[in-house]
Short mmCIF file of C-alpha atoms in Angstrom, two decimals:
data_model
loop_
_atom_site.label_atom_id
_atom_site.label_comp_id
_atom_site.label_asym_id
_atom_site.label_seq_id
_atom_site.Cartn_x
_atom_site.Cartn_y
_atom_site.Cartn_z
CA MET A 85 -13.73 3.20 85.43
CA ILE A 86 -14.55 6.43 84.51
CA THR A 87 -18.12 7.30 83.79
CA TRP A 88 -19.82 9.56 81.30
CA ILE A 89 -20.74 11.71 84.09
CA GLY A 90 -17.35 11.86 85.34
CA LEU A 91 -15.56 12.70 82.48
CA LYS A 92 -18.27 15.55 81.50
CA ARG A 93 -17.01 17.05 85.15
CA ILE A 94 -13.14 16.77 84.21
CA THR A 95 -13.40 18.06 81.25
CA SER A 96 -15.66 20.86 82.43
CA LYS A 97 -12.97 22.14 85.05
CA TRP A 98 -10.21 21.26 82.65
CA THR A 99 -11.84 23.85 79.94
CA THR A 100 -12.99 26.50 82.52
CA ARG A 101 -9.63 26.70 84.68
CA PRO A 102 -7.38 29.47 83.73
CA ARG A 103 -5.05 29.16 80.79
CA PHE A 104 -6.55 26.27 79.17
CA TYR A 105 -4.87 26.91 75.78
CA ILE A 106 -1.21 26.79 77.36
CA ARG A 107 -1.87 23.72 79.30
CA THR A 108 -3.71 21.83 76.45
CA VAL A 109 -0.42 22.48 73.92
CA LEU A 110 1.71 21.68 76.73
CA LEU A 111 -0.10 18.09 77.06
CA PHE A 112 0.10 17.45 73.37
CA ILE A 113 3.68 18.07 73.41
CA SER A 114 4.07 16.10 76.48
CA LEU A 115 2.50 13.29 74.46
CA PHE A 116 4.42 13.88 71.44
CA VAL A 117 7.51 13.49 73.27
CA LEU A 118 6.58 10.05 75.01
CA PHE A 119 5.75 8.90 71.65
CA LEU A 120 9.29 9.70 70.43
CA ILE A 121 10.98 7.97 73.33
CA MET A 122 8.82 4.69 73.05
CA LYS A 123 9.73 4.48 69.25
CA ALA A 124 13.22 5.22 69.82
CA ALA A 125 13.51 2.52 72.49
CA ILE A 126 11.97 -0.19 69.89
CA LYS A 127 14.16 0.60 66.85
CA PRO A 128 17.26 3.34 67.02
CA SER A 129 16.71 6.13 64.33
CA PHE A 130 19.06 6.12 61.35
CA PRO A 131 21.05 9.06 62.20
CA ASP A 132 21.56 7.20 65.65
CA ILE A 133 22.95 4.09 63.70
CA LEU A 134 25.04 6.22 61.71
CA SER A 135 26.58 8.11 64.52
CA SER A 136 27.19 5.12 66.23
CA ALA A 137 29.58 3.71 64.04
CA LYS A 138 33.19 3.48 65.08
CA HIS A 139 35.76 5.94 64.23
CA VAL A 140 39.01 3.74 63.30
CA ASN A 141 42.41 5.11 61.97
CA LEU A 142 42.83 4.71 58.45
CA LEU A 143 46.50 3.33 58.90
CA LYS A 144 45.33 0.56 61.37
CA LYS A 145 41.97 -0.37 60.12
CA ASN A 146 39.85 2.06 58.49
CA VAL A 147 38.25 5.64 58.52
CA ILE A 148 34.27 6.03 58.05
CA SER A 149 33.35 9.78 57.27
CA MET A 150 29.99 10.35 59.19
CA SER A 151 29.11 13.59 57.07
CA GLY A 152 25.67 13.87 55.67
CA PHE A 153 24.09 11.93 52.76
CA SER A 154 25.07 14.08 49.35
CA ASN A 155 23.28 15.20 46.66
CA SER A 156 24.41 14.54 43.10
CA ARG A 157 27.39 16.74 41.88
CA ARG A 158 28.36 17.62 38.19
CA GLY A 159 31.54 17.24 36.40
CA ASN A 160 32.05 13.31 35.91
CA ALA A 161 34.32 12.98 32.60
CA HIS A 162 31.81 10.60 31.49
CA SER A 163 28.15 11.89 32.30
CA SER A 164 26.69 15.07 33.26
CA SER A 165 25.77 13.87 37.09
CA TYR A 166 27.20 11.59 39.36
CA LYS A 167 24.84 8.82 40.98
CA LYS A 168 22.84 9.87 44.10
CA VAL A 169 22.95 7.94 47.39
CA GLN A 170 20.45 9.13 49.60
CA LEU A 171 18.84 8.48 52.88
CA SER A 172 15.82 7.01 51.56
CA GLU A 173 17.99 4.14 49.98
CA VAL A 174 19.34 3.54 53.34
CA ILE A 175 16.10 2.94 54.84
CA LYS A 176 14.95 0.67 51.60
CA CYS A 177 18.30 -1.67 52.32
CA TRP A 178 17.62 -1.46 55.88
CA ASP A 179 14.36 -3.37 55.14
CA HIS A 180 16.31 -5.86 53.12
CA PHE A 181 18.48 -6.37 56.26
CA ASP A 182 15.85 -7.16 58.54
CA VAL A 183 15.02 -9.93 56.52
CA ASP A 184 18.69 -11.31 56.29
CA ILE A 185 20.15 -9.96 59.71
CA SER A 186 19.12 -13.55 61.37
CA ALA A 187 21.74 -14.75 58.82
CA THR A 188 24.65 -12.76 59.72
CA SER A 189 26.99 -15.44 60.70
CA GLU A 190 25.91 -16.56 57.22
CA ARG A 191 26.61 -13.62 55.28
CA LYS A 192 29.94 -13.57 56.68
CA SER A 193 31.16 -16.67 55.10
CA GLU A 194 32.28 -18.03 51.55
CA TYR A 195 29.23 -19.92 50.99
CA TRP A 196 27.05 -16.70 51.24
CA TYR A 197 28.89 -15.16 48.48
CA LEU A 198 28.98 -18.20 46.31
CA THR A 199 25.44 -18.56 46.53
CA LYS A 200 25.21 -14.76 45.24
CA ILE A 201 27.86 -15.72 42.24
CA ASP A 202 25.68 -18.53 41.41
CA GLY A 203 23.16 -15.59 40.28
CA LEU A 204 25.61 -13.74 38.01
CA PRO A 205 26.18 -16.10 35.34
CA PHE A 206 29.60 -15.48 32.67
CA ASN A 207 30.29 -16.82 29.36
CA LYS A 208 33.62 -17.03 27.43
CA GLU A 209 33.10 -15.03 24.42
CA ILE A 210 34.49 -15.59 20.78
CA PRO A 211 36.02 -12.98 18.89
CA ASP A 212 34.21 -12.43 15.11
CA HIS A 213 36.71 -14.23 13.07
CA SER A 214 35.95 -12.03 10.00
CA ILE A 215 37.45 -8.96 11.83
CA LEU A 216 40.28 -10.90 12.72
CA GLN A 217 41.03 -11.92 9.75
CA GLU A 218 41.61 -8.17 8.39
CA PRO A 219 45.19 -7.24 7.33
CA TYR A 220 45.63 -4.63 10.62
CA PHE A 221 45.65 -7.62 13.08
CA HIS A 222 48.72 -9.42 11.34
CA PRO A 223 51.40 -7.55 13.49
CA ASN A 224 53.79 -5.81 11.17
CA PRO A 225 57.57 -4.93 12.69
CA LYS A 226 57.47 -1.88 10.92
CA ASN A 227 54.68 -0.79 13.44
CA ARG A 228 56.97 -1.63 16.46
CA PHE A 229 57.20 0.72 19.12
CA GLU A 230 57.91 0.71 23.03
CA MET A 231 56.39 2.68 25.73
CA THR A 232 58.77 3.85 27.87
CA GLY A 233 58.26 6.32 30.90
CA ALA A 234 60.34 6.51 33.87
CA GLU A 235 58.44 6.18 37.23
CA LEU A 236 58.66 9.36 38.88
CA ILE A 237 57.30 7.81 42.33
CA SER A 238 57.21 4.24 42.70
CA PRO A 239 55.88 2.52 45.30
CA PRO A 240 57.35 -0.71 47.05
CA GLY A 241 56.41 -4.28 45.45
CA CYS A 242 53.87 -6.09 46.52
CA SER A 243 54.14 -8.51 49.38
CA ASP A 244 54.74 -12.36 49.11
CA ARG A 245 51.12 -12.55 50.06
CA THR A 246 49.47 -10.37 47.69
CA LYS A 247 47.02 -12.35 45.08
CA ILE A 248 45.06 -9.32 43.75
CA VAL A 249 45.99 -5.66 42.77
CA ILE A 250 43.29 -3.14 42.60
CA PHE A 251 44.60 -0.92 39.83
CA ILE A 252 42.88 2.71 39.47
CA LEU A 253 43.78 4.84 36.90
CA SER A 254 43.66 8.47 38.59
CA GLU A 255 44.08 12.08 37.76
CA PRO A 256 47.00 13.69 39.98
CA TYR A 257 44.70 16.58 41.20
CA ASN A 258 41.88 14.05 42.47
CA THR A 259 42.99 13.50 45.90
CA ALA A 260 39.20 13.65 47.30
CA SER A 261 38.46 10.61 45.19
CA ARG A 262 41.82 8.79 46.03
CA GLN A 263 41.11 9.35 49.78
CA ALA A 264 37.52 8.32 49.38
CA ILE A 265 38.45 4.71 47.76
CA ARG A 266 40.98 4.40 50.66
CA GLN A 267 38.60 5.13 53.33
CA THR A 268 35.83 2.65 52.01
CA TRP A 269 36.05 -0.29 49.51
CA GLY A 270 39.76 -0.04 48.89
CA SER A 271 40.30 -0.04 52.92
CA VAL A 272 40.90 -3.81 52.32
CA ALA A 273 44.20 -3.20 51.35
CA PHE A 274 45.24 -1.42 54.52
CA GLY A 275 44.88 -4.25 56.65
CA GLY A 276 41.19 -3.22 57.10
CA PHE A 277 37.64 -4.87 56.98
CA TRP A 278 34.51 -5.10 54.61
CA PRO A 279 31.31 -5.04 56.76
CA MET A 280 29.81 -8.47 57.74
CA THR A 281 32.90 -10.31 56.30
CA THR A 282 35.72 -12.09 58.00
CA PHE A 283 37.27 -13.92 55.90
CA ASN A 284 41.26 -12.62 54.78
CA MET A 285 41.67 -11.13 51.31
CA ASP A 286 45.25 -10.63 50.45
CA ILE A 287 44.94 -7.24 48.34
CA GLN A 288 47.36 -4.37 47.54
CA LEU A 289 45.86 -0.95 46.29
CA LEU A 290 47.81 1.13 43.39
CA PHE A 291 46.74 4.57 42.04
CA VAL A 292 48.57 5.41 38.86
CA VAL A 293 48.85 9.27 37.85
CA GLY A 294 50.58 10.89 35.30
CA MET A 295 51.85 14.71 34.82
CA TYR A 296 50.18 17.70 33.80
CA PHE A 297 52.15 19.85 31.41
CA ASN A 298 51.02 23.33 29.68
CA ILE A 299 52.36 25.31 27.37
CA ASP A 300 54.69 28.16 28.07
CA GLU A 301 56.56 30.36 25.57
CA GLY A 302 56.18 27.65 23.04
CA ARG A 303 57.68 25.00 25.49
CA THR A 304 55.98 22.38 27.55
CA LYS A 305 56.28 22.67 31.24
CA GLN A 306 55.47 20.72 33.77
CA THR A 307 52.56 22.58 36.24
CA SER A 308 52.05 22.28 39.82
CA LEU A 309 48.59 21.58 39.99
CA GLY A 310 47.62 19.03 42.99
CA GLU A 311 51.38 18.59 43.49
CA SER A 312 51.33 19.28 47.29
CA GLN A 313 48.42 17.33 47.76
CA LEU A 314 49.87 14.33 45.88
CA ASN A 315 53.28 14.33 47.74
CA ALA A 316 51.40 14.46 50.99
CA GLU A 317 49.55 11.41 50.05
CA VAL A 318 52.80 9.39 48.79
CA LYS A 319 54.28 10.28 52.47
CA ILE A 320 51.49 8.93 54.33
CA TYR A 321 50.13 6.14 52.10
CA ASN A 322 52.86 4.85 49.56
CA ASP A 323 50.22 3.42 47.27
CA ILE A 324 50.77 5.76 44.04
CA LEU A 325 52.64 5.01 40.93
CA ARG A 326 53.80 8.28 39.20
CA LEU A 327 54.68 8.24 35.62
CA ASN A 328 56.70 10.49 33.56
CA THR A 329 53.74 10.89 31.00
CA GLU A 330 51.20 13.57 30.16
CA ASP A 331 47.99 13.00 32.21
CA THR A 332 45.24 12.66 29.37
CA TYR A 333 42.25 10.79 28.22
CA THR A 334 44.24 9.98 24.96
CA ASN A 335 47.34 8.58 27.20
CA LEU A 336 45.26 5.99 29.22
CA THR A 337 46.28 3.55 26.96
CA ARG A 338 49.87 4.25 27.99
CA LYS A 339 49.28 4.72 31.59
CA MET A 340 48.05 1.20 31.89
CA ILE A 341 50.67 -0.25 29.73
CA LEU A 342 53.66 1.22 31.77
CA GLY A 343 51.60 0.27 35.05
CA LEU A 344 51.09 -3.08 33.93
CA LYS A 345 54.98 -3.32 32.96
CA TRP A 346 55.52 -2.03 36.46
CA LEU A 347 53.34 -4.70 37.72
CA ASN A 348 55.02 -7.46 36.07
CA LYS A 349 58.49 -6.33 37.34
CA ASN A 350 57.34 -5.99 41.02
CA CYS A 351 54.56 -7.94 41.47
CA PRO A 352 55.11 -11.37 39.62
CA GLN A 353 53.46 -13.52 42.10
CA ILE A 354 49.73 -12.01 41.88
CA LYS A 355 47.07 -13.90 40.54
CA TYR A 356 44.57 -10.85 39.10
CA VAL A 357 44.60 -7.30 38.56
CA ILE A 358 41.47 -5.34 39.03
CA LYS A 359 41.48 -2.31 37.11
CA ALA A 360 39.07 0.18 37.74
CA ASP A 361 38.55 3.99 37.09
CA GLN A 362 38.42 6.50 40.05
CA ASP A 363 34.41 7.13 39.99
CA VAL A 364 34.17 3.24 40.43
CA PHE A 365 32.72 1.28 43.20
CA VAL A 366 33.86 -2.22 43.74
CA ASN A 367 32.19 -4.98 45.71
CA VAL A 368 35.61 -6.55 46.99
CA PRO A 369 34.44 -9.80 48.84
CA LEU A 370 32.40 -10.62 45.73
CA MET A 371 34.79 -10.23 43.25
CA TRP A 372 37.28 -11.99 45.39
CA GLN A 373 35.20 -14.90 45.84
CA PHE A 374 34.61 -15.21 42.30
CA LEU A 375 38.27 -14.64 41.12
CA MET A 376 39.47 -17.42 44.05
CA HIS A 377 36.85 -19.87 43.02
CA TYR A 378 36.11 -19.69 39.21
CA GLY A 379 39.15 -17.19 38.16
CA GLN A 380 41.10 -19.13 34.92
CA ARG A 381 44.45 -18.37 33.65
CA ASN A 382 44.80 -16.21 30.43
CA ALA A 383 41.69 -14.49 30.98
CA ILE A 384 39.92 -11.03 31.07
CA TYR A 385 36.73 -10.56 32.82
CA GLY A 386 34.12 -7.80 32.66
CA TYR A 387 31.49 -6.47 30.36
CA VAL A 388 31.96 -7.32 27.10
CA TYR A 389 31.31 -5.11 23.83
CA PHE A 390 30.87 -6.73 20.85
CA ASN A 391 31.58 -5.32 17.34
CA ASN A 392 31.70 -1.66 18.33
CA THR A 393 32.29 0.95 15.63
CA VAL A 394 35.43 2.54 15.46
CA GLN A 395 34.51 6.16 15.97
CA ARG A 396 36.00 8.88 13.60
CA ASP A 397 34.79 11.93 15.17
CA GLY A 398 34.34 12.80 19.02
CA LYS A 399 35.96 11.77 22.09
CA TRP A 400 36.81 8.33 21.04
CA ALA A 401 37.79 9.34 17.56
CA ILE A 402 40.64 6.97 15.81
CA SER A 403 41.70 7.89 12.36
CA LYS A 404 41.54 5.55 9.58
CA SER A 405 45.21 5.98 8.94
CA VAL A 406 45.89 4.30 12.73
CA LEU A 407 43.03 2.12 12.82
CA PRO A 408 41.56 1.13 9.28
CA ILE A 409 39.28 -1.33 10.63
CA ALA A 410 35.49 -0.54 10.75
CA ASN A 411 34.75 -2.34 14.19
CA TYR A 412 36.52 -3.52 17.27
CA PRO A 413 36.80 -7.06 18.14
CA ILE A 414 35.39 -7.74 21.22
CA TYR A 415 36.51 -5.90 24.32
CA THR A 416 35.27 -5.13 28.08
CA SER A 417 34.19 -2.09 29.26
CA GLY A 418 37.07 0.15 30.78
CA PHE A 419 35.34 1.35 33.73
CA CYS A 420 36.15 -1.94 35.56
CA TYR A 421 37.79 -5.32 34.31
CA VAL A 422 39.76 -8.01 35.77
CA ILE A 423 43.29 -9.47 33.75
CA SER A 424 45.06 -12.44 34.95
CA ALA A 425 48.86 -12.32 35.70
CA ASP A 426 49.73 -14.43 32.93
CA ALA A 427 47.36 -12.84 30.31
CA ILE A 428 49.49 -9.49 31.22
CA GLY A 429 52.66 -10.96 30.23
CA LYS A 430 50.77 -11.99 26.64
CA ILE A 431 49.73 -8.26 26.14
CA LEU A 432 53.13 -6.95 27.02
CA HIS A 433 54.57 -9.29 24.18
CA LYS A 434 52.28 -8.15 21.41
CA TYR A 435 50.66 -4.48 21.86
CA TYR A 436 53.89 -2.71 20.71
CA LEU A 437 53.25 -4.20 16.88
CA PHE A 438 50.42 -2.03 16.69
CA PRO A 439 50.20 1.83 16.11
CA TYR A 440 48.92 3.58 19.25
CA VAL A 441 45.36 3.52 19.84
CA GLY A 442 44.16 6.09 22.45
CA VAL A 443 40.93 4.30 23.35
CA GLU A 444 42.50 2.10 26.22
CA ASP A 445 39.87 -0.68 26.71
CA ALA A 446 39.41 -1.34 23.39
CA PHE A 447 43.19 -1.66 22.37
CA ILE A 448 44.23 -3.16 25.44
CA THR A 449 41.52 -5.88 25.87
CA GLY A 450 40.16 -6.09 22.34
CA ILE A 451 42.87 -5.61 19.82
CA VAL A 452 45.70 -6.78 21.54
CA ALA A 453 44.13 -9.35 23.66
CA SER A 454 42.53 -10.73 20.73
CA VAL A 455 45.73 -11.15 18.55
CA ALA A 456 47.49 -12.57 22.03
CA ASN A 457 44.61 -15.28 22.08
CA VAL A 458 43.55 -13.90 25.65
CA ASP A 459 40.12 -15.18 26.56
CA ARG A 460 37.41 -12.73 27.24
CA TYR A 461 34.58 -13.41 29.67
CA ASN A 462 31.26 -11.28 29.87
CA VAL A 463 30.14 -11.45 33.53
CA THR A 464 27.01 -10.13 34.79
CA GLY A 465 27.09 -7.54 37.28
CA PHE A 466 30.13 -5.57 35.93
CA THR A 467 29.71 -1.89 34.67
CA TYR A 468 29.65 -0.31 31.66
CA TRP A 469 29.69 2.94 30.14
CA ASP A 470 25.81 3.92 30.00
CA LYS A 471 25.05 1.84 32.87
CA GLU A 472 23.80 4.69 35.39
CA ASP A 473 20.49 2.90 36.79
CA VAL A 474 21.72 0.30 39.34
CA ASP A 475 19.93 -0.18 42.27
CA ASN A 476 22.36 0.74 45.11
CA CYS A 477 20.60 -1.78 47.37
CA GLU A 478 21.64 -4.47 44.88
CA ILE A 479 25.33 -3.89 45.36
CA VAL A 480 24.75 -4.04 49.14
CA MET A 481 23.00 -7.29 48.72
CA ASP A 482 26.05 -8.48 46.64
CA GLY A 483 24.20 -8.75 43.41
CA VAL A 484 26.95 -6.27 41.57
CA TYR A 485 30.61 -6.78 41.24
CA ALA A 486 31.28 -3.28 40.16
CA THR A 487 29.44 -0.15 39.32
CA ASN A 488 30.29 3.58 38.25
CA TYR A 489 29.74 7.43 38.06
CA TYR A 490 30.18 7.81 41.65
CA ASN A 491 32.39 10.90 42.99
CA ALA A 492 33.94 11.23 46.50
CA SER A 493 31.23 11.99 48.41
CA SER A 494 28.74 9.29 47.15
CA ILE A 495 31.55 6.69 47.27
CA LYS A 496 31.49 7.24 51.05
CA ASP A 497 27.41 7.30 51.03
CA MET A 498 27.51 4.01 49.15
CA TRP A 499 29.93 2.69 51.97
CA ARG A 500 27.53 3.72 54.38
CA LEU A 501 24.89 1.32 53.08
CA PHE A 502 27.39 -1.21 53.72
CA VAL A 503 28.08 -0.01 57.48
CA VAL A 504 24.40 0.31 58.40
CA GLY A 505 23.84 -3.22 57.70
CA ASN A 506 26.72 -4.43 59.86
CA THR A 507 25.34 -5.61 63.44
CA ASN A 508 28.85 -5.12 64.77
CA PHE A 509 28.45 -1.32 64.09
CA LEU A 510 25.49 -1.19 66.16
#
C-alpha cells in the first residue's frame, strides 16, 4: 500500500519536474480515452448501432438510408410542420427494448401482435338514422354520372397470393416520399422484411397519381413537372397507376374511385385495401394480423368521425346545391383506412348516383358507404386529421396502426427506430 509519506513524495516529484502542466493534461486525456473505451466495450453507442445496420439492395430485400436524424420540415398539405423524429427518441425506445429484448422470439410471432391488438379496441358504429332520412340519401337517377379516366400507366395486376394492397394517393412530383415508403414500411411489398418479424405478408404496394396541367393561351396543357423522375420510377418499380385526370385536392375522390375500379378489375382475389396518404407511416405487421384475425367482410376500418359539419367555406367547402345536408354521416379519416374487397364493389355500384363531392373520405366512406350499407368500425390506433402528438415509441412498440404528418426524411427516421430494436442488425 502507498503510505501518506510515499504519496507525498510522488506528488512532490510530479509537481517539481519540468512540463508539469503538459503531463497533467495528457494524463487526464488518457484517462478519459480509457473511460470511453471501457464504456464502448460494455454497450455500443447509438451511432455505431445505426452504422452497423446492413445495406440491402431494394429489389432484393430493402434499402435502409443511413443519413443523420432530421429536423422538422415545413410545407405539409395539412399542417405547418412535419413530425420530428430525433436521436433522443431512439434512446427512449431503446430503453423500452431493453425490457423486451429477451422476448425477441416472442416478438416475431403472431402471438405478440395479437396481444397488442387486444389493447386496441374497435367497435362497429351505426350511422345517425335522422341524417340518412334526408332526401339527399335517396339516389336519384338524374344525378347519375360515370367517372372515366384512362390509365396512362398501368402496373401488372396483383399476384394470386396477394391478400392486401397498400393503396397510396400520391402527387406526381413527390418522388422522395414514394421512395421513402418503398425503402421503409412499404418494403414488405418488395419481398422485404419487417424488423423482428418472420411471418409472411402477401402484400402489394400501389401508388396512384394523376396529371399536372396549366393554362396556356386559354387552353389547358399538361406540364412536365416531375415527369422524368416519375418515368424512371415506373421503369424500376412498376408500382405506379397513372390516371388521366388532373392531380388536385378536390380530385382525390376521382383518383380514389378510379383506383378502386382498377383494383376491382385487376386484383379480384384480394381481401383488403389499406388506403393511405403519402405522409402516413403504417405499422404493416400489426395491421396484417388485425385484418387476418379480426377482419370482416363488408367493412371499412379506421378512425370514425361522428356527424361532422359540412363546410361551406375554406379548403373542404362544398356548396349547398351539391350537398344540401348540414352534417355528414359517420365516415373514417382519410389519412388511413381499410376497406374490404367486397365493400369496394358495393361502393362502385352506388357512387355515381350522387353529385360529385370533393371531400374524398366523407364521400366514399361516409355518404356512399352509408347508402350501400357498408359497416364502419372505429378502431383505436388509427390516425386522424389533427392527431400530431403520437409518441413514436408507441408506434415502435406496436401500439398504433397508422399515424400521419411525416415527410420523406422523418419516414426514414421512424424506420430507424424499428431497426435499432432489431437484434439481427446489431
